[in-house]
Coordinates of N, CA and C in Angstrom, one line a residue:
M1 N -23.7 40.9 54.1 CA -23.8 41.6 55.4 C -24.3 43.1 55.2
P2 N -23.9 43.8 54.2 CA -24.4 45.2 54.0 C -25.9 45.2 53.7
S3 N -26.4 44.2 53.0 CA -27.9 44.2 52.8 C -28.7 44.0 54.1
Q4 N -28.1 43.2 55.0 CA -28.8 43.0 56.3 C -28.9 44.3 57.1
S5 N -27.8 45.0 57.1 CA -27.8 46.3 57.9 C -28.7 47.3 57.2
R6 N -28.8 47.2 55.9 CA -29.7 48.2 55.1 C -31.1 47.9 55.5
T7 N -31.5 46.6 55.5 CA -32.9 46.2 55.9 C -33.2 46.6 57.3
Q8 N -32.2 46.5 58.2 CA -32.4 46.9 59.6 C -32.7 48.4 59.6
N9 N -31.9 49.2 58.9 CA -32.0 50.6 58.8 C -33.4 51.0 58.3
L10 N -33.9 50.3 57.2 CA -35.2 50.5 56.7 C -36.3 50.2 57.7
D11 N -36.1 49.1 58.4 CA -37.1 48.7 59.4 C -37.2 49.8 60.5
I12 N -36.0 50.3 60.9 CA -36.0 51.3 62.0 C -36.7 52.6 61.4
K13 N -36.3 53.0 60.2 CA -36.9 54.2 59.6 C -38.4 54.0 59.4
L14 N -38.9 52.8 59.1 CA -40.3 52.6 58.9 C -41.0 52.7 60.3
I15 N -40.4 52.1 61.3 CA -41.0 52.2 62.7 C -41.1 53.6 63.1
Q16 N -40.0 54.4 62.9 CA -40.0 55.8 63.3 C -41.0 56.6 62.5
A17 N -41.2 56.3 61.2 CA -42.2 57.0 60.5 C -43.6 56.7 61.0
K18 N -43.9 55.4 61.3 CA -45.2 55.0 61.8 C -45.4 55.7 63.2
H19 N -44.4 55.8 64.0 CA -44.5 56.4 65.3 C -44.9 57.9 65.1
Q20 N -44.2 58.5 64.2 CA -44.4 59.9 64.0 C -45.9 60.2 63.4
Q21 N -46.3 59.3 62.5 CA -47.7 59.4 62.0 C -48.7 59.2 63.1
A22 N -48.5 58.3 64.0 CA -49.4 58.0 65.1 C -49.4 59.2 66.1
E23 N -48.3 59.8 66.3 CA -48.3 61.0 67.2 C -49.0 62.2 66.5
M24 N -48.8 62.3 65.2 CA -49.5 63.4 64.5 C -51.1 63.2 64.6
R25 N -51.5 62.0 64.4 CA -52.9 61.7 64.5 C -53.5 61.9 65.9
R26 N -52.7 61.5 66.9 CA -53.1 61.8 68.3 C -53.2 63.3 68.6
N27 N -52.2 64.0 68.1 CA -52.3 65.5 68.4 C -53.4 66.1 67.6
R28 N -53.7 65.6 66.4 CA -54.9 66.2 65.7 C -56.2 65.9 66.4
K29 N -56.3 64.6 66.9 CA -57.5 64.3 67.7 C -57.7 65.2 68.9
E30 N -56.6 65.4 69.6 CA -56.6 66.2 70.8 C -57.0 67.6 70.5
D31 N -56.4 68.2 69.4 CA -56.8 69.5 69.0 C -58.3 69.6 68.6
D32 N -58.8 68.6 67.9 CA -60.2 68.6 67.6 C -61.1 68.6 68.9
L33 N -60.7 67.7 69.9 CA -61.4 67.7 71.1 C -61.4 69.0 71.9
R34 N -60.2 69.6 71.9 CA -60.1 70.9 72.6 C -61.0 72.0 71.9
E35 N -61.0 71.9 70.6 CA -61.8 72.9 69.8 C -63.3 72.7 70.1
N36 N -63.8 71.4 70.0 CA -65.2 71.1 70.1 C -65.7 71.0 71.6
H37 N -64.8 70.7 72.5 CA -65.2 70.6 73.9 C -64.3 71.4 74.8
P38 N -64.8 72.6 75.2 CA -64.0 73.5 75.9 C -63.4 73.0 77.2
F39 N -64.1 72.0 77.9 CA -63.6 71.5 79.2 C -62.9 70.2 79.0
F40 N -62.4 69.9 77.8 CA -61.6 68.7 77.6 C -60.3 68.8 78.4
D41 N -60.0 67.7 79.0 CA -58.7 67.5 79.8 C -58.7 68.4 81.0
R42 N -59.9 68.7 81.6 CA -60.0 69.4 82.8 C -60.8 68.6 83.8
P43 N -60.3 68.6 85.1 CA -61.0 67.8 86.0 C -62.4 68.3 86.3
L44 N -63.4 67.4 86.5 CA -64.7 67.7 86.8 C -64.9 67.9 88.3
F45 N -65.9 68.5 88.7 CA -66.3 68.6 90.1 C -65.3 69.5 90.9
V46 N -65.0 69.1 92.1 CA -64.3 70.0 93.0 C -62.8 69.5 93.1
V47 N -62.5 68.3 92.9 CA -61.2 67.8 93.2 C -60.2 68.2 92.1
P48 N -59.2 69.0 92.5 CA -58.2 69.3 91.4 C -57.3 68.2 91.0
R49 N -56.7 68.3 89.8 CA -56.0 67.2 89.2 C -54.8 66.7 90.1
E50 N -54.1 67.5 90.7 CA -52.9 67.1 91.5 C -53.2 67.1 93.0
S51 N -54.4 66.9 93.4 CA -54.6 66.9 94.9 C -54.2 65.6 95.6
K52 N -54.0 65.7 96.9 CA -53.6 64.5 97.6 C -54.6 63.4 97.6
F53 N -55.9 63.8 97.6 CA -57.0 62.8 97.6 C -56.9 62.1 96.3
R54 N -56.7 62.8 95.2 CA -56.7 62.1 93.9 C -55.5 61.2 93.8
R55 N -54.4 61.6 94.3 CA -53.2 60.7 94.3 C -53.4 59.5 95.1
M56 N -54.1 59.7 96.3 CA -54.3 58.5 97.2 C -55.3 57.5 96.4
C57 N -56.3 58.0 95.8 CA -57.2 57.2 95.0 C -56.5 56.4 93.9
R58 N -55.6 57.1 93.2 CA -54.8 56.5 92.1 C -53.9 55.4 92.7
S59 N -53.3 55.7 93.9 CA -52.5 54.6 94.4 C -53.3 53.4 94.8
I60 N -54.5 53.6 95.3 CA -55.4 52.5 95.7 C -55.8 51.7 94.5
M61 N -56.1 52.4 93.4 CA -56.5 51.8 92.1 C -55.3 50.9 91.5
N62 N -54.1 51.4 91.7 CA -53.0 50.8 91.0 C -52.2 49.8 91.9
A63 N -52.6 49.6 93.2 CA -51.9 48.8 94.1 C -52.1 47.3 93.7
R64 N -51.0 46.6 93.6 CA -51.1 45.2 93.2 C -50.0 44.4 93.9
Y65 N -50.2 43.1 94.0 CA -49.3 42.2 94.7 C -48.0 42.1 93.8
D66 N -46.8 42.3 94.5 CA -45.6 42.2 93.7 C -44.9 40.8 94.1
A67 N -45.0 39.9 93.1 CA -44.4 38.6 93.3 C -43.0 38.6 93.0
Q68 N -42.1 39.0 93.9 CA -40.7 39.0 93.6 C -40.2 37.6 93.7
L69 N -40.0 37.0 92.6 CA -39.5 35.6 92.6 C -38.0 35.6 92.5
R70 N -37.4 36.8 92.4 CA -35.9 36.9 92.5 C -35.5 37.8 93.6
N71 N -34.4 37.5 94.2 CA -33.9 38.3 95.3 C -33.4 39.7 94.7
A72 N -33.8 40.8 95.2 CA -33.5 42.1 94.7 C -32.0 42.4 94.8
H73 N -31.3 41.9 95.8 CA -29.9 42.2 96.0 C -29.0 41.3 95.2
T74 N -29.3 40.0 95.2 CA -28.4 39.0 94.5 C -28.8 38.7 93.1
G75 N -30.1 38.8 92.8 CA -30.6 38.4 91.5 C -30.9 37.0 91.4
K76 N -30.6 36.2 92.4 CA -30.9 34.8 92.4 C -32.3 34.5 92.6
E77 N -32.8 33.4 92.0 CA -34.2 33.1 92.1 C -34.5 32.6 93.5
R78 N -35.5 33.1 94.1 CA -35.9 32.7 95.5 C -36.7 31.4 95.4
K79 N -36.6 30.6 96.5 CA -37.3 29.4 96.6 C -38.7 29.7 97.2
V80 N -39.7 29.8 96.3 CA -41.0 30.2 96.7 C -41.9 29.0 96.3
R81 N -42.8 28.6 97.2 CA -43.8 27.6 96.9 C -44.9 28.2 96.1
F82 N -45.5 27.4 95.2 CA -46.7 27.9 94.5 C -46.4 29.1 93.7
K83 N -45.4 29.1 92.8 CA -45.0 30.3 92.0 C -46.2 30.7 91.1
T84 N -46.9 29.8 90.6 CA -48.0 30.2 89.7 C -49.1 31.0 90.4
I85 N -49.3 30.6 91.7 CA -50.3 31.4 92.5 C -49.8 32.8 92.7
H86 N -48.5 32.9 93.0 CA -47.9 34.3 93.2 C -48.0 35.1 92.0
K87 N -47.7 34.5 90.8 CA -47.9 35.2 89.5 C -49.3 35.6 89.3
L88 N -50.2 34.7 89.6 CA -51.6 35.0 89.4 C -52.1 36.1 90.2
L89 N -51.7 36.2 91.5 CA -52.0 37.3 92.4 C -51.5 38.6 91.9
G90 N -50.4 38.6 91.3 CA -49.8 39.9 90.7 C -50.4 40.3 89.4
L91 N -51.3 39.5 88.8 CA -51.8 39.7 87.5 C -52.7 41.0 87.4
V92 N -53.5 41.1 88.4 CA -54.4 42.3 88.4 C -54.3 43.0 89.8
S93 N -54.9 44.2 89.9 CA -54.8 45.0 91.1 C -55.7 44.4 92.2
Y94 N -55.4 44.9 93.4 CA -56.2 44.4 94.6 C -57.7 44.8 94.4
L95 N -58.0 45.9 93.9 CA -59.3 46.3 93.7 C -60.0 45.4 92.7
D96 N -59.3 45.0 91.6 CA -59.9 44.0 90.7 C -60.2 42.7 91.4
W97 N -59.2 42.3 92.3 CA -59.5 41.0 93.0 C -60.7 41.1 93.9
I98 N -60.9 42.2 94.5 CA -62.1 42.4 95.3 C -63.4 42.3 94.5
M99 N -63.4 42.9 93.3 CA -64.5 42.8 92.4 C -64.7 41.4 91.9
I100 N -63.6 40.7 91.6 CA -63.7 39.3 91.2 C -64.3 38.4 92.3
I101 N -63.9 38.6 93.5 CA -64.4 37.8 94.6 C -65.8 38.1 94.9
V102 N -66.2 39.4 94.9 CA -67.6 39.7 95.1 C -68.5 39.1 94.1
T103 N -68.1 39.2 92.8 CA -68.9 38.6 91.7 C -69.0 37.1 91.9
F104 N -67.9 36.5 92.3 CA -67.9 35.0 92.5 C -68.8 34.6 93.6
L105 N -68.8 35.4 94.7 CA -69.7 35.1 95.8 C -71.1 35.3 95.5
A106 N -71.4 36.3 94.7 CA -72.8 36.6 94.3 C -73.3 35.5 93.4
T107 N -72.4 35.0 92.5 CA -72.8 33.9 91.6 C -73.1 32.6 92.4
I108 N -72.2 32.3 93.4 CA -72.4 31.2 94.3 C -73.7 31.3 95.0
S109 N -74.1 32.5 95.6 CA -75.3 32.6 96.3 C -76.5 32.4 95.4
Q110 N -76.4 32.8 94.2 CA -77.5 32.6 93.2 C -77.7 31.1 92.9
L111 N -76.7 30.3 93.0 CA -76.8 28.9 92.8 C -77.8 28.2 93.8
F112 N -77.8 28.8 95.0 CA -78.7 28.2 96.0 C -80.1 28.6 95.9
E113 N -80.4 29.5 95.1 CA -81.8 30.0 95.0 C -82.7 29.1 94.2
T114 N -83.9 29.0 94.6 CA -84.9 28.2 93.9 C -86.1 29.1 93.7
P115 N -87.1 28.8 93.0 CA -88.3 29.6 92.9 C -89.0 29.8 94.2
H116 N -88.9 28.9 95.1 CA -89.5 29.0 96.4 C -88.6 29.4 97.6
Y117 N -87.3 29.4 97.3 CA -86.4 29.8 98.4 C -85.4 30.7 97.8
R118 N -85.3 31.9 98.4 CA -84.3 32.9 97.9 C -83.4 33.2 99.0
V119 N -82.1 33.4 98.7 CA -81.1 33.7 99.7 C -81.0 35.1 99.9

């Protein structure tokens, strides 16, 4: 039993050391970028970083379907038909779904093209 807790402690210490090294590398890269690029981490153009317009765009980008298959109050699983479809819809954001659908429709329209007939 003591050897098992010792290996767990070593594992935790190893993970902490790796985390610390990764953070040091990240900070070093950021310092290099700040030194070499004076406008690093500053917004371009006119829109400030914390503007309402930027927050609205960010919310549109991150909006996605929430397939709540469990009741939020009771924690019991809801009876939902086609659970896999609900999970699939929640896989990517709405904007990604729009891009997927447009790409799919463009591909389908190209299937109907021939050298003599273009859609």
